[in-house]
mmCIF file of C-alpha atoms and ligand atoms in Angstrom:
data_model
loop_
_atom_site.group_PDB
_atom_site.id
_atom_site.type_symbol
_atom_site.label_atom_id
_atom_site.label_comp_id
_atom_site.label_asym_id
_atom_site.label_seq_id
_atom_site.Cartn_x
_atom_site.Cartn_y
_atom_site.Cartn_z
ATOM 1 C CA HIS A 1 -43.446 161.802 181.495
ATOM 2 C CA ALA A 2 -42.016 165.018 180.157
ATOM 3 C CA LYS A 3 -39.994 165.891 183.214
ATOM 4 C CA GLU A 4 -38.435 162.465 183.426
ATOM 5 C CA GLN A 5 -37.798 162.425 179.718
ATOM 6 C CA GLY A 6 -36.130 165.803 179.954
ATOM 7 C CA ARG A 7 -33.882 164.456 182.652
ATOM 8 C CA ASN A 8 -33.098 161.388 180.585
ATOM 9 C CA ASN A 9 -32.244 163.530 177.593
ATOM 10 C CA TYR A 10 -30.018 165.604 179.796
ATOM 11 C CA GLN A 11 -28.316 162.512 181.208
ATOM 12 C CA PHE A 12 -27.875 161.178 177.718
ATOM 13 C CA PHE A 13 -26.499 164.472 176.513
ATOM 14 C CA LYS A 14 -24.146 164.706 179.475
ATOM 15 C CA GLN A 15 -22.923 161.161 178.856
ATOM 16 C CA GLU A 16 -22.307 161.929 175.217
ATOM 17 C CA MET A 17 -20.359 165.092 176.077
ATOM 18 C CA ASN A 18 -18.381 163.129 178.579
ATOM 19 C CA ASP A 19 -17.544 160.436 176.037
ATOM 20 C CA LYS A 20 -16.360 163.097 173.627
ATOM 21 C CA VAL A 21 -14.107 164.712 176.223
ATOM 22 C CA VAL A 22 -12.636 161.347 177.202
ATOM 23 C CA GLU A 23 -12.122 160.418 173.560
ATOM 24 C CA ARG A 24 -10.423 163.733 172.899
ATOM 25 C CA LEU A 25 -8.101 163.438 175.885
ATOM 26 C CA SER A 26 -7.196 159.888 174.954
ATOM 27 C CA VAL A 27 -6.332 160.905 171.393
ATOM 28 C CA GLU A 28 -4.365 163.903 172.662
ATOM 29 C CA ASN A 29 -2.373 161.761 175.074
ATOM 30 C CA GLY A 30 -1.715 159.220 172.369
ATOM 31 C CA LEU A 31 -0.510 161.919 169.988
ATOM 32 C CA ARG A 32 2.017 163.012 172.600
ATOM 33 C CA GLN A 33 3.790 159.645 172.230
ATOM 34 C CA ALA A 34 2.970 158.728 168.664
ATOM 35 C CA LEU A 35 5.896 160.364 166.872
ATOM 36 C CA ALA A 36 8.525 159.018 169.263
ATOM 37 C CA ARG A 37 6.960 155.565 169.016
ATOM 38 C CA GLN A 38 6.905 155.774 165.209
ATOM 39 C CA GLU A 39 3.204 155.052 164.993
ATOM 40 C CA PHE A 40 2.514 157.219 161.929
ATOM 41 C CA ILE A 41 2.735 155.848 158.430
ATOM 42 C CA LEU A 42 2.030 157.270 155.010
ATOM 43 C CA HIS A 43 -0.190 155.835 152.378
ATOM 44 C CA PHE A 44 -0.053 157.063 148.797
ATOM 45 C CA GLN A 45 -2.809 157.445 146.253
ATOM 46 C CA PRO A 46 -1.889 157.771 142.575
ATOM 47 C CA LYS A 47 -3.139 160.659 140.491
ATOM 48 C CA ILE A 48 -4.034 159.390 137.054
ATOM 49 C CA HIS A 49 -3.863 161.173 133.705
ATOM 50 C CA PHE A 50 -7.215 160.140 132.260
ATOM 51 C CA LYS A 51 -6.259 159.994 128.584
ATOM 52 C CA THR A 52 -3.113 157.884 128.982
ATOM 53 C CA GLY A 53 -3.660 156.132 132.299
ATOM 54 C CA LEU A 54 -0.231 157.310 133.419
ATOM 55 C CA ILE A 55 0.438 158.046 137.080
ATOM 56 C CA THR A 56 1.215 161.767 137.322
ATOM 57 C CA GLY A 57 1.695 162.039 141.063
ATOM 58 C CA ALA A 58 1.268 160.531 144.506
ATOM 59 C CA GLU A 59 -0.806 162.090 147.274
ATOM 60 C CA ALA A 60 0.642 161.260 150.672
ATOM 61 C CA LEU A 61 -2.075 160.579 153.259
ATOM 62 C CA ILE A 62 -1.206 160.081 156.898
ATOM 63 C CA ARG A 63 -2.378 157.090 158.956
ATOM 64 C CA TRP A 64 -1.929 156.423 162.652
ATOM 65 C CA GLN A 65 -1.179 152.858 163.626
ATOM 66 C CA HIS A 66 -2.696 153.180 167.099
ATOM 67 C CA PRO A 67 -1.438 150.619 169.645
ATOM 68 C CA ASP A 68 -4.981 149.737 170.875
ATOM 69 C CA ARG A 69 -7.319 151.007 168.195
ATOM 70 C CA GLY A 70 -5.810 149.867 164.922
ATOM 71 C CA LEU A 71 -5.280 152.000 161.851
ATOM 72 C CA LEU A 72 -6.758 155.463 162.353
ATOM 73 C CA HIS A 73 -7.588 157.815 159.487
ATOM 74 C CA PRO A 74 -6.877 161.549 159.556
ATOM 75 C CA GLN A 75 -10.422 162.604 160.369
ATOM 76 C CA GLN A 76 -10.059 160.701 163.662
ATOM 77 C CA PHE A 77 -7.080 162.764 164.851
ATOM 78 C CA ILE A 78 -6.004 165.678 162.603
ATOM 79 C CA LYS A 79 -8.456 168.168 164.115
ATOM 80 C CA ILE A 80 -7.286 167.278 167.624
ATOM 81 C CA ALA A 81 -3.660 167.506 166.462
ATOM 82 C CA GLU A 82 -4.387 170.989 165.123
ATOM 83 C CA ASP A 83 -6.103 172.187 168.295
ATOM 84 C CA SER A 84 -3.338 170.850 170.528
ATOM 85 C CA GLY A 85 -0.441 172.060 168.380
ATOM 86 C CA PHE A 86 0.906 168.539 167.723
ATOM 87 C CA ILE A 87 0.133 169.111 164.048
ATOM 88 C CA ILE A 88 3.367 171.093 163.707
ATOM 89 C CA PRO A 89 5.835 168.282 164.544
ATOM 90 C CA ILE A 90 3.540 165.736 162.871
ATOM 91 C CA GLY A 91 3.438 167.859 159.710
ATOM 92 C CA GLN A 92 7.228 168.187 159.742
ATOM 93 C CA TRP A 93 7.597 164.423 160.066
ATOM 94 C CA MET A 94 5.049 163.963 157.311
ATOM 95 C CA LEU A 95 6.796 166.331 154.890
ATOM 96 C CA LYS A 96 10.192 164.806 155.495
ATOM 97 C CA THR A 97 8.939 161.244 155.165
ATOM 98 C CA ALA A 98 7.058 162.019 151.954
ATOM 99 C CA CYS A 99 10.117 163.689 150.386
ATOM 100 C CA GLN A 100 12.395 160.868 151.550
ATOM 101 C CA GLN A 101 9.996 158.359 150.027
ATOM 102 C CA ALA A 102 9.969 160.212 146.701
ATOM 103 C CA LYS A 103 13.769 160.118 146.739
ATOM 104 C CA ASP A 104 13.822 156.401 147.583
ATOM 105 C CA TRP A 105 11.517 155.617 144.647
ATOM 106 C CA GLN A 106 13.810 157.592 142.359
ATOM 107 C CA HIS A 107 16.792 155.614 143.689
ATOM 108 C CA GLU A 108 14.928 152.398 142.932
ATOM 109 C CA GLY A 109 14.909 153.543 139.313
ATOM 110 C CA LEU A 110 11.252 154.468 139.193
ATOM 111 C CA ARG A 111 10.078 157.330 137.016
ATOM 112 C CA PRO A 112 10.207 160.545 139.062
ATOM 113 C CA ILE A 113 6.784 161.920 139.945
ATOM 114 C CA PRO A 114 5.714 164.702 142.299
ATOM 115 C CA VAL A 115 4.532 163.788 145.764
ATOM 116 C CA SER A 116 1.692 165.876 147.225
ATOM 117 C CA VAL A 117 1.476 166.764 150.878
ATOM 118 C CA ASN A 118 -1.591 168.148 152.661
ATOM 119 C CA ILE A 119 -0.931 171.207 154.800
ATOM 120 C CA SER A 120 -3.640 172.298 157.220
ATOM 121 C CA ALA A 121 -4.484 175.910 158.026
ATOM 122 C CA VAL A 122 -2.621 175.755 161.352
ATOM 123 C CA GLU A 123 0.543 174.619 159.551
ATOM 124 C CA PHE A 124 0.109 177.175 156.786
ATOM 125 C CA ARG A 125 -0.114 180.009 159.334
ATOM 126 C CA HIS A 126 2.904 178.745 161.286
ATOM 127 C CA ASP A 127 6.009 180.913 160.910
ATOM 128 C CA GLY A 128 8.383 178.030 160.314
ATOM 129 C CA LEU A 129 6.569 176.576 157.302
ATOM 130 C CA VAL A 130 8.506 178.083 154.416
ATOM 131 C CA ASN A 131 11.913 177.465 156.004
ATOM 132 C CA ASN A 132 10.946 173.952 156.938
ATOM 133 C CA ILE A 133 9.967 173.176 153.356
ATOM 134 C CA ARG A 134 13.167 174.694 152.000
ATOM 135 C CA ASN A 135 15.315 172.770 154.517
ATOM 136 C CA THR A 136 13.501 169.499 153.952
ATOM 137 C CA LEU A 137 14.001 169.719 150.188
ATOM 138 C CA ALA A 138 17.728 170.361 150.730
ATOM 139 C CA GLU A 139 18.080 167.556 153.274
ATOM 140 C CA THR A 140 16.283 164.941 151.219
ATOM 141 C CA GLU A 141 17.783 166.233 147.953
ATOM 142 C CA ILE A 142 14.449 166.416 146.220
ATOM 143 C CA GLU A 143 14.009 168.921 143.420
ATOM 144 C CA ALA A 144 11.327 171.439 144.378
ATOM 145 C CA LYS A 145 9.231 170.599 141.318
ATOM 146 C CA TYR A 146 8.693 167.106 142.730
ATOM 147 C CA LEU A 147 6.888 168.469 145.771
ATOM 148 C CA GLU A 148 3.313 169.704 145.650
ATOM 149 C CA ILE A 149 1.610 171.393 148.575
ATOM 150 C CA GLU A 150 -2.153 170.879 148.905
ATOM 151 C CA LEU A 151 -3.984 173.680 150.696
ATOM 152 C CA THR A 152 -7.725 173.688 151.121
ATOM 153 C CA GLU A 153 -9.704 176.537 149.690
ATOM 154 C CA SER A 154 -10.890 177.411 153.216
ATOM 155 C CA THR A 155 -7.266 177.798 154.367
ATOM 156 C CA LEU A 156 -6.551 180.242 151.548
ATOM 157 C CA VAL A 157 -9.527 182.523 152.130
ATOM 158 C CA GLN A 158 -8.766 183.125 155.808
ATOM 159 C CA ASP A 159 -6.376 186.068 155.505
ATOM 160 C CA ALA A 160 -5.805 187.222 151.959
ATOM 161 C CA LYS A 161 -2.715 189.337 152.562
ATOM 162 C CA SER A 162 -0.594 186.891 154.579
ATOM 163 C CA THR A 163 -1.849 184.044 152.392
ATOM 164 C CA MET A 164 -0.480 185.772 149.312
ATOM 165 C CA ILE A 165 2.900 186.383 150.953
ATOM 166 C CA THR A 166 3.281 182.743 151.946
ATOM 167 C CA LEU A 167 2.105 181.472 148.560
ATOM 168 C CA HIS A 168 4.661 183.632 146.775
ATOM 169 C CA ALA A 169 7.407 182.451 149.124
ATOM 170 C CA LEU A 170 6.491 178.856 148.300
ATOM 171 C CA LYS A 171 6.351 179.636 144.606
ATOM 172 C CA ALA A 172 9.837 181.187 144.841
ATOM 173 C CA ILE A 173 11.155 177.896 146.215
ATOM 174 C CA GLY A 174 9.663 176.176 143.191
ATOM 175 C CA VAL A 175 7.185 173.796 144.777
ATOM 176 C CA LYS A 176 3.827 173.223 143.130
ATOM 177 C CA ILE A 177 0.647 174.407 144.818
ATOM 178 C CA ALA A 178 -2.804 172.852 144.597
ATOM 179 C CA ILE A 179 -6.105 174.035 146.037
ATOM 180 C CA ASP A 180 -7.732 171.026 147.672
ATOM 181 C CA ASP A 181 -11.474 170.560 148.202
ATOM 182 C CA PHE A 182 -12.130 173.283 145.650
ATOM 183 C CA GLY A 183 -15.715 174.480 145.398
ATOM 184 C CA THR A 184 -16.435 174.347 149.108
ATOM 185 C CA GLY A 185 -14.498 177.355 150.364
ATOM 186 C CA TYR A 186 -16.007 180.465 148.816
ATOM 187 C CA SER A 187 -12.868 181.989 147.316
ATOM 188 C CA SER A 188 -13.676 184.917 145.066
ATOM 189 C CA LEU A 189 -12.830 184.869 141.403
ATOM 190 C CA SER A 190 -10.460 187.783 141.793
ATOM 191 C CA ASN A 191 -8.617 186.002 144.612
ATOM 192 C CA LEU A 192 -8.343 182.905 142.535
ATOM 193 C CA ARG A 193 -6.820 184.769 139.620
ATOM 194 C CA GLN A 194 -4.162 186.267 141.875
ATOM 195 C CA PHE A 195 -3.153 183.109 143.721
ATOM 196 C CA PRO A 196 0.088 181.720 142.248
ATOM 197 C CA ILE A 197 -1.264 178.190 142.095
ATOM 198 C CA ASP A 198 -0.910 175.278 139.698
ATOM 199 C CA THR A 199 -3.877 173.005 140.299
ATOM 200 C CA LEU A 200 -7.535 173.032 141.326
ATOM 201 C CA LYS A 201 -8.739 169.820 142.939
ATOM 202 C CA ILE A 202 -12.506 169.509 142.611
ATOM 203 C CA ASP A 203 -13.957 168.489 145.960
ATOM 204 C CA GLN A 204 -15.063 164.886 146.036
ATOM 205 C CA SER A 205 -18.574 165.723 147.255
ATOM 206 C CA PHE A 206 -19.382 167.232 143.839
ATOM 207 C CA VAL A 207 -17.823 164.325 141.973
ATOM 208 C CA ARG A 208 -19.761 161.836 144.091
ATOM 209 C CA ASP A 209 -23.154 163.325 143.259
ATOM 210 C CA MET A 210 -22.685 164.896 139.818
ATOM 211 C CA ILE A 211 -24.174 161.953 137.898
ATOM 212 C CA ASN A 212 -27.490 162.189 139.774
ATOM 213 C CA ASP A 213 -27.563 165.828 140.810
ATOM 214 C CA ASP A 214 -27.775 168.521 138.133
ATOM 215 C CA ASP A 215 -26.501 171.206 140.487
ATOM 216 C CA ASP A 216 -23.361 169.230 141.248
ATOM 217 C CA ALA A 217 -22.875 168.458 137.557
ATOM 218 C CA LEU A 218 -23.110 172.165 136.824
ATOM 219 C CA ILE A 219 -20.596 173.030 139.540
ATOM 220 C CA VAL A 220 -18.123 170.436 138.272
ATOM 221 C CA SER A 221 -18.435 171.730 134.696
ATOM 222 C CA ALA A 222 -17.989 175.297 135.888
ATOM 223 C CA ILE A 223 -14.870 174.488 137.933
ATOM 224 C CA ILE A 224 -13.294 172.642 135.008
ATOM 225 C CA GLY A 225 -14.108 175.503 132.625
ATOM 226 C CA LEU A 226 -12.760 178.045 135.068
ATOM 227 C CA GLY A 227 -9.568 176.102 135.697
ATOM 228 C CA ASN A 228 -8.936 175.514 132.007
ATOM 229 C CA ASN A 229 -9.492 179.185 131.225
ATOM 230 C CA LEU A 230 -7.160 180.336 133.986
ATOM 231 C CA ASN A 231 -4.551 177.772 132.899
ATOM 232 C CA PHE A 232 -4.660 175.716 136.075
ATOM 233 C CA LYS A 233 -4.485 171.986 135.965
ATOM 234 C CA VAL A 234 -7.858 170.590 137.063
ATOM 235 C CA SER A 235 -7.875 167.392 139.046
ATOM 236 C CA ALA A 236 -10.909 165.459 140.309
ATOM 237 C CA GLU A 237 -11.031 163.757 143.690
ATOM 238 C CA GLY A 238 -13.071 160.725 144.598
ATOM 239 C CA VAL A 239 -13.582 159.199 141.145
ATOM 240 C CA GLU A 240 -15.324 155.912 141.879
ATOM 241 C CA THR A 241 -17.116 154.874 138.680
ATOM 242 C CA GLN A 242 -16.664 154.652 134.914
ATOM 243 C CA LYS A 243 -19.654 156.996 134.516
ATOM 244 C CA GLN A 244 -17.977 159.663 136.616
ATOM 245 C CA LEU A 245 -14.766 159.287 134.643
ATOM 246 C CA ALA A 246 -16.639 159.613 131.332
ATOM 247 C CA PHE A 247 -18.407 162.760 132.517
ATOM 248 C CA LEU A 248 -15.151 164.328 133.691
ATOM 249 C CA GLN A 249 -13.408 163.541 130.415
ATOM 250 C CA ALA A 250 -16.290 164.909 128.363
ATOM 251 C CA GLU A 251 -15.973 168.122 130.384
ATOM 252 C CA ARG A 252 -12.216 168.192 129.693
ATOM 253 C CA CYS A 253 -10.885 167.427 133.121
ATOM 254 C CA GLU A 254 -7.356 166.084 132.671
ATOM 255 C CA GLU A 255 -6.640 163.949 135.679
ATOM 256 C CA GLY A 256 -7.911 162.648 138.950
ATOM 257 C CA GLN A 257 -7.728 160.099 141.691
ATOM 258 C CA GLY A 258 -10.158 157.762 143.353
ATOM 259 C CA TYR A 259 -11.140 154.207 144.133
ATOM 260 C CA TYR A 260 -12.041 153.621 140.467
ATOM 261 C CA PHE A 261 -8.285 153.678 139.831
ATOM 262 C CA ASN A 262 -6.643 152.900 143.171
ATOM 263 C CA PRO A 263 -7.234 153.441 146.883
ATOM 264 C CA PRO A 264 -4.362 154.875 148.928
ATOM 265 C CA VAL A 265 -1.762 152.113 149.431
ATOM 266 C CA ASP A 266 1.486 151.732 151.367
ATOM 267 C CA ALA A 267 4.840 152.745 149.898
ATOM 268 C CA VAL A 268 5.793 149.244 148.737
ATOM 269 C CA ALA A 269 2.496 148.704 146.926
ATOM 270 C CA PHE A 270 2.771 152.158 145.391
ATOM 271 C CA ALA A 271 6.231 151.361 144.013
ATOM 272 C CA THR A 272 4.749 148.276 142.340
ATOM 273 C CA LEU A 273 1.952 150.364 140.822
ATOM 274 C CA LEU A 274 4.403 152.934 139.508
ATOM 275 C CA GLY A 275 6.841 150.328 138.226
ATOM 276 C CA THR A 276 4.165 148.591 136.156
ATOM 277 C CA ASN A 277 2.435 151.761 134.963
ATOM 278 C CA HIS A 278 2.857 152.369 131.250
ATOM 279 C CA ALA A 279 0.990 154.434 128.713
ATOM 280 C CA ALA A 280 -2.133 152.638 127.491
HETATM 281 P P1 C2E B 301 -8.014 165.110 151.074
HETATM 282 O O1 C2E B 301 -6.660 165.701 150.934
HETATM 283 O O2 C2E B 301 -9.125 165.777 150.352
HETATM 284 O O3 C2E B 301 -7.840 163.594 150.677
HETATM 285 C C1 C2E B 301 -8.788 162.845 150.008
HETATM 286 C C2 C2E B 301 -9.439 161.834 150.909
HETATM 287 O O4 C2E B 301 -10.354 161.067 150.115
HETATM 288 C C3 C2E B 301 -8.490 160.813 151.508
HETATM 289 O O5 C2E B 301 -9.005 160.469 152.779
HETATM 290 C C4 C2E B 301 -8.613 159.628 150.555
HETATM 291 O O6 C2E B 301 -8.277 158.401 151.126
HETATM 292 C C5 C2E B 301 -10.075 159.688 150.227
HETATM 293 N N1 C2E B 301 -10.394 159.094 148.927
HETATM 294 C C6 C2E B 301 -9.569 158.831 147.900
HETATM 295 N N2 C2E B 301 -10.240 158.295 146.846
HETATM 296 C C7 C2E B 301 -11.536 158.224 147.219
HETATM 297 C C8 C2E B 301 -12.729 157.762 146.551
HETATM 298 O O7 C2E B 301 -12.744 157.316 145.417
HETATM 299 N N3 C2E B 301 -13.891 157.858 147.259
HETATM 300 C C9 C2E B 301 -13.935 158.363 148.524
HETATM 301 N N4 C2E B 301 -15.109 158.413 149.132
HETATM 302 N N5 C2E B 301 -12.825 158.799 149.182
HETATM 303 C C10 C2E B 301 -11.636 158.738 148.532
HETATM 304 P P2 C2E B 301 -8.096 160.369 154.056
HETATM 305 O O8 C2E B 301 -6.804 159.702 153.714
HETATM 306 O O9 C2E B 301 -8.937 159.801 155.145
HETATM 307 O O10 C2E B 301 -7.760 161.875 154.370
HETATM 308 C C11 C2E B 301 -8.754 162.787 154.757
HETATM 309 C C12 C2E B 301 -8.234 164.184 154.835
HETATM 310 O O11 C2E B 301 -7.273 164.314 155.881
HETATM 311 C C13 C2E B 301 -7.499 164.616 153.571
HETATM 312 O O12 C2E B 301 -8.435 165.055 152.636
HETATM 313 C C14 C2E B 301 -6.613 165.722 154.091
HETATM 314 O O13 C2E B 301 -7.317 166.947 154.142
HETATM 315 C C15 C2E B 301 -6.331 165.288 155.518
HETATM 316 N N6 C2E B 301 -4.963 164.729 155.612
HETATM 317 C C16 C2E B 301 -4.497 163.539 155.203
HETATM 318 N N7 C2E B 301 -3.189 163.404 155.468
HETATM 319 C C17 C2E B 301 -2.813 164.565 156.062
HETATM 320 C C18 C2E B 301 -1.555 165.071 156.582
HETATM 321 O O14 C2E B 301 -0.514 164.416 156.534
HETATM 322 N N8 C2E B 301 -1.562 166.318 157.128
HETATM 323 C C19 C2E B 301 -2.707 167.074 157.168
HETATM 324 N N9 C2E B 301 -2.613 168.283 157.696
HETATM 325 N N10 C2E B 301 -3.876 166.634 156.706
HETATM 326 C C20 C2E B 301 -3.933 165.405 156.154
HETATM 327 MG MG1 MG B 302 -5.484 166.391 149.592
HETATM 328 MG MG1 MG B 303 -9.806 166.913 149.041
HETATM 329 MG MG1 MG B 304 -11.126 166.457 152.125
#
């Protein structure tokens, strides 16, 4: 009866909490060792210019080759890395490896393209960020224009004043700046106009549903119109079908990425993609 059921629910709830705590601690402990043990790798997803089919960039996406659990994706550990502070050294490794990889591709004779790196709010608010980016560019001898920083809209709206200072410092270095997951973060129009940014990346949730959901279609059209009017490049995330591509092109979105073109792949596979990529 009710009382027993209540107790069972409570036991179940307690067990679930417990599992979560154990899971969290295990990930945290693993993260402690992961850099030293070289368990992180980067995958790269091409950004495609719709009209020509040319690769215009590579988004670096971190993966964790976990000794017991196989290949882990960022949503399985990035939040925990942020909360525990490990995101700072991981982000530094990530930035350096992405820049080094861009340089290596150039040395292989491949057409130079910008590499994009995701920076979380914790990293963006960290004092060392701007210096670290400057030093990493110098060390890896990458021209600043070949590095793009992706910041989510929710990161940018957190503290307008310090956000603006950091964005301008990054702009002064010469790196490109994209707003990731755009449309989900409630930035005001006036903020948006003032941000010294280059690209709006339409959040993939809108792209996923826009063919069947009029509201999402409207949002996508509005973001593209807004971006084009403010002279930002507009990029779509999560393009999976020909129908989605056709809609985006009809709305004058220039470029995007997604499984319709390519999933994220390792550095060797990416080099092959880039080496065989020619204007259609
Ligand atoms: P994001 O930057 O918005 O990256 C896009 C995510 O969508 C990636 O997931 C990518 O693999 C996935 N994706 C690409 N094409 C498609 C598609 O056609 N359909 C669908 N459904 N998904 C697609 P991933 O690699 O799991 O990364 C998730 C998030 O983790 C990223 O979102 C980014 O915010 C974060 N992240 C990834 N790497 C790093 C990193 O090195 N540092 C930090 N701080 N965050 C990272
Ligand atoms: Mg991104
Ligand atoms: Mg995104
Ligand atoms: Mg995302």
